[in-house]
Amino acid sequence: MSPSKNMYNGAEIFFESLRRENVEYIFGMPGGATIQIYERLYDIDFLKHILVRHEQGATHMADGYARASGKTGVVLVTSGPGATNTVTGIATAYMDSSPIVVFTGQVPTNLIGNDAFQEADIIGITRPVTKHSFLVRDVKDLASTIRKAFYIAQSGRPGPVVVDLPKDVISAVSSFEYPEKVEVRGYKPNYEGHINQIKKAARAIAAAKRPLLYVGGGVVMAGASQELRAFAIENHLPVAMTLQGIGAFPGTSELSLGMLGMHGMYWANQAINHCDVLVALGARFDDRVTGKVDTFATNAYKIHVDIDPSCIDKNVKVDVPIVGDVKRVLKTLRQVMPGRPNTDEWWQQIRQWQQECPLTYERHDGKLRTQFILERLSEKTRGEAVVVSDVGQHQMFIAQYYKFNHPRSHLSSGGLGTMGFSVPAAIGAAYAVHDRPIISISGDGGFAMNMQELITAKANKLPIKFMVINNSFLGMVRQWQELFFEERYSFTDLSEHNPDYVKIAQAMGIKSFLVTRTDQVDATLEEALNYNDGPVFVEFRVIKEELVFPMVPAGASVSEMIVERLNPQRML
């Protein structure tokens, strides 16, 4: 934008607005409805555009960037199919509260509703899975709308925002004014928890005999990991994490109980069943955590801290609701604690549960297993990597066996469970984190869904470690079929149809490895981790029949965990 001009077209206003928002990257693909924006982009030097190979990949990249950096990811796509291709990625970000702004091209305003070429009502289509959405009908409103979009995406409980840009608005001319302050009617997030509620919570925790911290992704999003760690250490409290909460608290800490819920640790779920004070921090009592709600932590006095008031009492009734930013609430909570609870006996009980049912697998039969690969990966990276999982059995094994030491290091599609997430999300994360390894781990089923984005990684010489755990099955569905559907493996066997993934990666010019034996794992991991001249690809061909345990069957209580394969009816 030239300062000598008094009037600017919509494309110039668009980029000046992004400059004011300190946008570093745009993930997108050009098309007819956005061609004028891309023409202007040709001369823009303050940000980098990453050309994707599919618009779904663009949204997952922006999402991965947002999760790894804490900043807002930005997407730019054309109208019609370009816009509709973003829907899965938008829904993924919405379910996991990830801040992204998706700019979609649109047909001229006079053609909206006339079934014009490449027209789609993206506002109507995405309304259920966005935090907010805007259709810009006047270029005079463009700058203020972009300002609102970023504010809404970033503030309160983060989430995706869609901004629809008709072609005539992009070409129209207006003066430019970027508002410093934003006022959105009816939207005023409450960051400070009510002090009386916080004091009430503090008294309950101090008096507890069996307290438990139940930590969700809100702690990561709020940047509250340091406050959480200090509070847990000061009061010697056990910490159990949801899938999205992993990394909020160091997995190597003696206070960490690991993940709870459907595939959580036996001792973490036992702690849920027996605690007398349950403190939920930035968690929403998801069904994968609670199991049968009527039996969830029935003897516990429940405290719930969340910035989103709609999450309070939605799934589980609580005794002390605290609406506020978990970072600020924890800071205040530490200040008003009247004393430290005596948790010595409680910890003795927890250690007994850990000895009763440790996390284990068959280690001596010579077969290549996912658990072994992940244990070795965790040890070799010392828990310092950013690991981007896809969805399925490997996702749960990562949560169980990789020991994360930092927040924003475990990126995973939790709420929507989106297969195909890992490859593009890892690309986004690679633009956010430059000093630690970025590792994408997919199953063979999910990898096939967005493997075209390997081209994007190669084109940009990103040093990502792409790993595929190939068991030739849609593994998690197969597990359910074995345990609950009489081993009727309906359309989950991929063995006859899987391509040679190593050759596909090599065809894209990517250094590639195939691992079929346990004695190949260490050397291959070391070579892959040490290669930084671009992406590297490793396929691990693991056994087909492995199952993820512990497991809470759908609709069952978290006390009804299946802990071994030989007798699936044995529940503890």
Short mmCIF file of C-alpha atoms in Angstrom, two decimals, residues 119-445:
data_model
loop_
_atom_site.label_atom_id
_atom_site.label_comp_id
_atom_site.label_asym_id
_atom_site.label_seq_id
_atom_site.Cartn_x
_atom_site.Cartn_y
_atom_site.Cartn_z
CA GLU A 119 -20.90 -19.92 -5.93
CA ALA A 120 -21.46 -21.54 -2.54
CA ASP A 121 -23.03 -20.10 0.59
CA ILE A 122 -19.95 -20.67 2.70
CA ILE A 123 -21.37 -18.55 5.53
CA GLY A 124 -24.42 -20.78 5.80
CA ILE A 125 -22.40 -23.95 5.31
CA THR A 126 -19.87 -23.17 8.05
CA ARG A 127 -22.10 -21.35 10.54
CA PRO A 128 -22.39 -24.38 12.90
CA VAL A 129 -18.59 -24.86 13.01
CA THR A 130 -17.30 -21.29 13.28
CA LYS A 131 -16.99 -18.97 16.22
CA HIS A 132 -18.28 -16.22 13.92
CA SER A 133 -18.51 -15.48 10.20
CA PHE A 134 -18.72 -12.37 8.03
CA LEU A 135 -19.89 -11.66 4.49
CA VAL A 136 -18.33 -8.33 3.48
CA ARG A 137 -20.79 -6.48 1.23
CA ASP A 138 -19.10 -3.06 1.21
CA VAL A 139 -15.41 -2.31 0.81
CA LYS A 140 -15.80 0.41 3.46
CA ASP A 141 -16.38 -2.35 6.02
CA LEU A 142 -13.46 -4.54 4.95
CA ALA A 143 -10.75 -3.26 7.31
CA SER A 144 -13.00 -3.17 10.38
CA THR A 145 -14.31 -6.65 9.57
CA ILE A 146 -10.80 -8.10 9.36
CA ARG A 147 -9.97 -6.42 12.66
CA LYS A 148 -13.03 -8.03 14.27
CA ALA A 149 -12.26 -11.41 12.73
CA PHE A 150 -8.81 -11.60 14.30
CA TYR A 151 -10.07 -10.30 17.63
CA ILE A 152 -12.84 -12.88 17.81
CA ALA A 153 -10.57 -15.74 16.71
CA GLN A 154 -7.92 -14.92 19.33
CA SER A 155 -9.91 -13.75 22.34
CA GLY A 156 -11.84 -15.69 24.95
CA ARG A 157 -12.13 -19.31 23.93
CA PRO A 158 -10.29 -19.25 20.57
CA GLY A 159 -11.82 -20.58 17.39
CA PRO A 160 -12.17 -20.26 13.61
CA VAL A 161 -13.68 -17.24 11.87
CA VAL A 162 -14.70 -17.11 8.19
CA VAL A 163 -14.60 -13.89 6.15
CA ASP A 164 -16.30 -14.13 2.75
CA LEU A 165 -14.96 -11.66 0.13
CA PRO A 166 -17.06 -10.98 -3.00
CA LYS A 167 -15.08 -10.13 -6.14
CA ASP A 168 -16.62 -6.66 -6.50
CA VAL A 169 -15.69 -5.77 -2.90
CA ILE A 170 -12.08 -6.73 -3.61
CA SER A 171 -11.97 -4.49 -6.68
CA ALA A 172 -13.91 -1.58 -5.16
CA VAL A 173 -12.11 1.49 -3.82
CA SER A 174 -12.28 3.16 -0.40
CA SER A 175 -10.27 5.12 2.10
CA PHE A 176 -8.41 3.05 4.70
CA GLU A 177 -8.84 3.28 8.46
CA TYR A 178 -7.89 0.42 10.79
CA PRO A 179 -9.66 0.55 14.17
CA GLU A 180 -7.46 0.34 17.25
CA LYS A 181 -10.23 -0.96 19.49
CA VAL A 182 -12.84 -3.57 18.75
CA GLU A 183 -16.38 -3.64 20.06
CA VAL A 184 -18.49 -6.68 19.22
CA ARG A 185 -22.00 -6.43 20.56
CA GLY A 186 -22.84 -9.25 22.95
CA TYR A 187 -19.27 -10.54 23.03
CA LYS A 188 -17.20 -9.65 26.10
CA PRO A 189 -15.07 -12.54 27.38
CA ASN A 190 -14.59 -12.61 31.14
CA TYR A 191 -10.92 -13.11 31.99
CA GLU A 192 -10.98 -12.56 35.76
CA GLY A 193 -12.61 -15.31 37.78
CA HIS A 194 -14.87 -14.28 40.65
CA ILE A 195 -12.67 -13.92 43.73
CA ASN A 196 -15.21 -15.46 46.12
CA GLN A 197 -15.51 -18.53 43.91
CA ILE A 198 -11.73 -18.83 43.72
CA LYS A 199 -11.44 -18.61 47.52
CA LYS A 200 -14.15 -21.25 47.87
CA ALA A 201 -12.19 -23.52 45.54
CA ALA A 202 -8.97 -22.89 47.46
CA ARG A 203 -10.56 -23.91 50.76
CA ALA A 204 -11.92 -27.12 49.23
CA ILE A 205 -8.55 -28.07 47.75
CA ALA A 206 -6.68 -27.35 50.98
CA ALA A 207 -9.08 -29.56 52.95
CA ALA A 208 -9.07 -32.40 50.43
CA LYS A 209 -7.70 -35.86 51.20
CA ARG A 210 -7.74 -37.10 47.60
CA PRO A 211 -7.54 -34.07 45.26
CA LEU A 212 -6.98 -34.41 41.52
CA LEU A 213 -6.21 -31.88 38.80
CA TYR A 214 -8.02 -32.66 35.54
CA VAL A 215 -6.24 -30.61 32.87
CA GLY A 216 -7.56 -29.85 29.38
CA GLY A 217 -6.40 -28.01 26.30
CA GLY A 218 -7.54 -24.69 27.74
CA VAL A 219 -4.43 -24.65 29.93
CA VAL A 220 -2.25 -24.87 26.82
CA MET A 221 -4.23 -22.22 24.93
CA ALA A 222 -4.12 -19.83 27.88
CA GLY A 223 -0.36 -20.21 28.25
CA ALA A 224 -0.93 -21.38 31.82
CA SER A 225 1.55 -24.25 31.98
CA GLN A 226 3.95 -22.50 34.34
CA GLU A 227 1.13 -21.58 36.72
CA LEU A 228 -0.17 -25.15 36.59
CA ARG A 229 3.24 -26.60 37.31
CA ALA A 230 3.82 -24.27 40.25
CA PHE A 231 0.38 -24.95 41.72
CA ALA A 232 0.74 -28.73 41.42
CA ILE A 233 4.24 -28.76 42.92
CA GLU A 234 3.38 -26.41 45.77
CA ASN A 235 0.44 -28.59 46.80
CA HIS A 236 1.83 -32.00 45.72
CA LEU A 237 -1.20 -32.66 43.53
CA PRO A 238 -1.62 -35.43 40.94
CA VAL A 239 -2.20 -34.16 37.40
CA ALA A 240 -4.24 -36.09 34.82
CA MET A 241 -4.53 -34.69 31.30
CA THR A 242 -6.95 -34.98 28.43
CA LEU A 243 -5.71 -35.68 24.90
CA GLN A 244 -5.58 -31.94 24.22
CA GLY A 245 -4.09 -31.23 27.64
CA ILE A 246 -1.03 -33.42 27.05
CA GLY A 247 2.08 -31.25 27.29
CA ALA A 248 0.44 -28.74 29.63
CA PHE A 249 2.30 -30.52 32.42
CA PRO A 250 5.62 -32.39 31.99
CA GLY A 251 5.01 -36.05 31.22
CA THR A 252 8.25 -36.97 33.00
CA SER A 253 7.15 -35.41 36.31
CA GLU A 254 6.40 -37.74 39.21
CA LEU A 255 3.17 -35.79 39.66
CA SER A 256 1.95 -36.62 36.16
CA LEU A 257 -0.63 -39.39 35.84
CA GLY A 258 -0.66 -39.11 32.06
CA MET A 259 -3.85 -39.20 30.04
CA LEU A 260 -7.24 -40.10 31.48
CA GLY A 261 -10.40 -41.30 29.77
CA MET A 262 -11.23 -43.92 27.14
CA HIS A 263 -7.62 -44.95 26.46
CA GLY A 264 -6.16 -43.27 29.50
CA MET A 265 -3.94 -44.75 32.14
CA TYR A 266 -5.51 -47.23 34.55
CA TRP A 267 -4.32 -45.25 37.56
CA ALA A 268 -5.56 -41.94 36.17
CA ASN A 269 -9.07 -43.33 35.75
CA GLN A 270 -8.93 -44.93 39.17
CA ALA A 271 -7.97 -41.55 40.60
CA ILE A 272 -11.03 -40.04 38.90
CA ASN A 273 -13.24 -42.69 40.51
CA HIS A 274 -11.83 -42.19 44.01
CA CYS A 275 -10.91 -38.50 44.29
CA ASP A 276 -12.80 -36.32 46.76
CA VAL A 277 -12.04 -32.98 45.05
CA LEU A 278 -11.79 -32.78 41.27
CA VAL A 279 -10.40 -29.57 39.79
CA ALA A 280 -11.13 -29.27 36.05
CA LEU A 281 -8.88 -26.68 34.41
CA GLY A 282 -9.68 -25.66 30.81
CA ALA A 283 -11.45 -28.96 30.16
CA ARG A 284 -15.02 -29.56 29.01
CA PHE A 285 -15.92 -32.98 30.45
CA ASP A 286 -15.86 -34.58 27.01
CA ASP A 287 -17.57 -37.96 26.60
CA ARG A 288 -14.20 -39.61 25.86
CA VAL A 289 -13.12 -38.54 29.36
CA THR A 290 -16.27 -39.06 31.37
CA GLY A 291 -17.60 -42.29 29.91
CA LYS A 292 -21.03 -42.84 31.43
CA VAL A 293 -21.72 -39.45 32.96
CA ASP A 294 -23.85 -40.77 35.82
CA THR A 295 -20.87 -42.72 37.18
CA PHE A 296 -18.17 -40.08 36.64
CA ALA A 297 -16.37 -38.98 39.81
CA THR A 298 -19.54 -39.50 41.82
CA ASN A 299 -17.90 -38.88 45.19
CA ALA A 300 -15.97 -35.79 44.18
CA TYR A 301 -16.59 -32.14 44.97
CA LYS A 302 -16.19 -30.62 41.52
CA ILE A 303 -14.50 -27.32 40.66
CA HIS A 304 -14.54 -26.16 37.03
CA VAL A 305 -12.44 -23.30 35.62
CA ASP A 306 -13.18 -22.33 32.02
CA ILE A 307 -13.29 -19.12 30.01
CA ASP A 308 -16.34 -20.33 28.09
CA PRO A 309 -19.44 -20.11 30.32
CA SER A 310 -21.36 -22.42 27.98
CA CYS A 311 -19.05 -25.27 29.02
CA ILE A 312 -19.99 -24.96 32.69
CA ASP A 313 -22.57 -27.56 33.74
CA LYS A 314 -23.05 -28.62 30.11
CA ASN A 315 -22.05 -32.25 30.56
CA VAL A 316 -21.36 -32.61 34.28
CA LYS A 317 -22.84 -30.57 37.11
CA VAL A 318 -20.18 -28.89 39.25
CA ASP A 319 -20.09 -27.43 42.74
CA VAL A 320 -17.83 -24.42 42.11
CA PRO A 321 -18.00 -22.87 38.64
CA ILE A 322 -15.32 -20.28 37.86
CA VAL A 323 -15.62 -18.43 34.56
CA GLY A 324 -12.31 -16.88 33.65
CA ASP A 325 -8.92 -17.25 32.02
CA VAL A 326 -7.27 -20.28 33.60
CA LYS A 327 -3.86 -18.58 33.71
CA ARG A 328 -5.22 -15.69 35.76
CA VAL A 329 -7.41 -17.92 37.92
CA LEU A 330 -4.47 -20.19 38.79
CA LYS A 331 -2.35 -17.18 39.68
CA THR A 332 -5.02 -15.94 42.06
CA LEU A 333 -5.70 -19.42 43.40
CA ARG A 334 -2.06 -19.79 44.40
CA GLN A 335 -2.23 -16.50 46.27
CA VAL A 336 -5.34 -17.35 48.30
CA MET A 337 -4.62 -21.00 49.18
CA PRO A 338 -5.05 -21.24 52.99
CA GLY A 339 -2.74 -24.23 53.25
CA ARG A 340 -1.46 -27.33 51.53
CA PRO A 341 -3.53 -30.52 51.48
CA ASN A 342 -2.06 -33.67 53.00
CA THR A 343 -1.82 -36.01 50.00
CA ASP A 344 0.67 -38.59 51.33
CA GLU A 345 -1.85 -41.43 51.71
CA TRP A 346 -3.46 -40.49 48.41
CA TRP A 347 -0.14 -40.82 46.63
CA GLN A 348 0.46 -44.21 48.25
CA GLN A 349 -2.83 -45.39 46.78
CA ILE A 350 -1.98 -44.00 43.34
CA ARG A 351 1.43 -45.70 43.35
CA GLN A 352 -0.30 -48.96 44.25
CA TRP A 353 -2.60 -48.62 41.22
CA GLN A 354 0.42 -47.93 39.02
CA GLN A 355 2.01 -51.19 40.22
CA GLU A 356 -1.23 -53.16 39.84
CA CYS A 357 -1.73 -52.38 36.17
CA PRO A 358 1.33 -50.82 34.52
CA LEU A 359 1.33 -49.72 30.90
CA THR A 360 2.93 -52.60 29.04
CA TYR A 361 3.10 -54.61 25.83
CA GLU A 362 4.76 -57.75 24.47
CA ARG A 363 8.44 -56.90 24.16
CA HIS A 364 10.10 -60.24 23.50
CA ASP A 365 8.43 -61.84 20.49
CA GLY A 366 10.53 -59.96 17.92
CA LYS A 367 7.52 -58.33 16.24
CA LEU A 368 7.59 -54.65 15.32
CA ARG A 369 5.11 -52.73 17.46
CA THR A 370 4.02 -49.10 17.54
CA GLN A 371 4.61 -48.84 21.28
CA PHE A 372 8.28 -49.78 20.90
CA ILE A 373 8.79 -47.25 18.10
CA LEU A 374 7.25 -44.46 20.16
CA GLU A 375 9.21 -45.33 23.29
CA ARG A 376 12.44 -45.15 21.32
CA LEU A 377 11.37 -41.91 19.64
CA SER A 378 10.52 -40.36 23.01
CA GLU A 379 13.90 -41.35 24.44
CA LYS A 380 15.89 -40.17 21.43
CA THR A 381 14.16 -36.77 21.32
CA ARG A 382 14.03 -36.50 25.15
CA GLY A 383 10.42 -35.38 24.88
CA GLU A 384 11.51 -32.18 23.14
CA ALA A 385 9.93 -32.73 19.70
CA VAL A 386 6.70 -31.32 18.35
CA VAL A 387 4.71 -34.45 17.53
CA VAL A 388 1.71 -34.10 15.23
CA SER A 389 -0.45 -37.20 15.32
CA ASP A 390 -3.16 -38.27 12.96
CA VAL A 391 -6.20 -40.18 14.22
CA GLY A 392 -6.45 -43.82 15.24
CA GLN A 393 -4.54 -46.36 17.29
CA HIS A 394 -1.19 -44.64 16.81
CA GLN A 395 -2.75 -41.44 18.18
CA MET A 396 -3.59 -43.17 21.45
CA PHE A 397 -0.20 -44.89 21.61
CA ILE A 398 1.49 -41.48 21.23
CA ALA A 399 -0.56 -40.14 24.11
CA GLN A 400 0.46 -43.13 26.23
CA TYR A 401 4.12 -43.62 25.33
CA TYR A 402 5.62 -40.30 24.27
CA LYS A 403 6.62 -38.17 27.27
CA PHE A 404 5.98 -34.54 26.34
CA ASN A 405 7.82 -31.92 28.34
CA HIS A 406 6.43 -28.74 26.78
CA PRO A 407 3.05 -27.23 25.91
CA ARG A 408 2.15 -26.82 22.23
CA SER A 409 4.20 -29.92 21.47
CA HIS A 410 1.41 -32.48 21.12
CA LEU A 411 -0.83 -31.53 18.20
CA SER A 412 -3.77 -33.80 17.53
CA SER A 413 -7.31 -33.64 16.24
CA GLY A 414 -9.23 -34.52 19.39
CA GLY A 415 -12.78 -33.25 19.20
CA LEU A 416 -13.48 -34.07 15.55
CA GLY A 417 -11.02 -36.93 15.14
CA THR A 418 -10.00 -35.88 11.64
CA MET A 419 -8.03 -38.46 9.67
CA GLY A 420 -5.63 -36.70 7.32
CA PHE A 421 -4.81 -33.99 9.89
CA SER A 422 -1.19 -34.82 10.63
CA VAL A 423 0.66 -34.24 7.35
CA PRO A 424 -0.63 -30.68 6.67
CA ALA A 425 -0.77 -29.70 10.36
CA ALA A 426 2.91 -30.63 10.70
CA ILE A 427 3.70 -28.32 7.79
CA GLY A 428 1.96 -25.48 9.61
CA ALA A 429 3.83 -26.32 12.81
CA ALA A 430 7.14 -26.22 10.91
CA TYR A 431 6.51 -22.54 10.18
CA ALA A 432 5.89 -21.87 13.87
CA VAL A 433 8.74 -23.84 15.48
CA HIS A 434 12.30 -23.76 14.15
CA ASP A 435 14.42 -25.00 17.05
CA ARG A 436 12.92 -28.44 17.71
CA PRO A 437 12.14 -31.46 15.52
CA ILE A 438 8.71 -31.55 13.86
CA ILE A 439 7.46 -35.13 13.63
CA SER A 440 4.31 -36.13 11.76
CA ILE A 441 2.97 -39.57 12.67
CA SER A 442 0.08 -41.09 10.71
CA GLY A 443 -1.54 -44.44 10.24
CA ASP A 444 -1.65 -45.79 6.72
CA GLY A 445 -5.35 -45.01 6.46
#
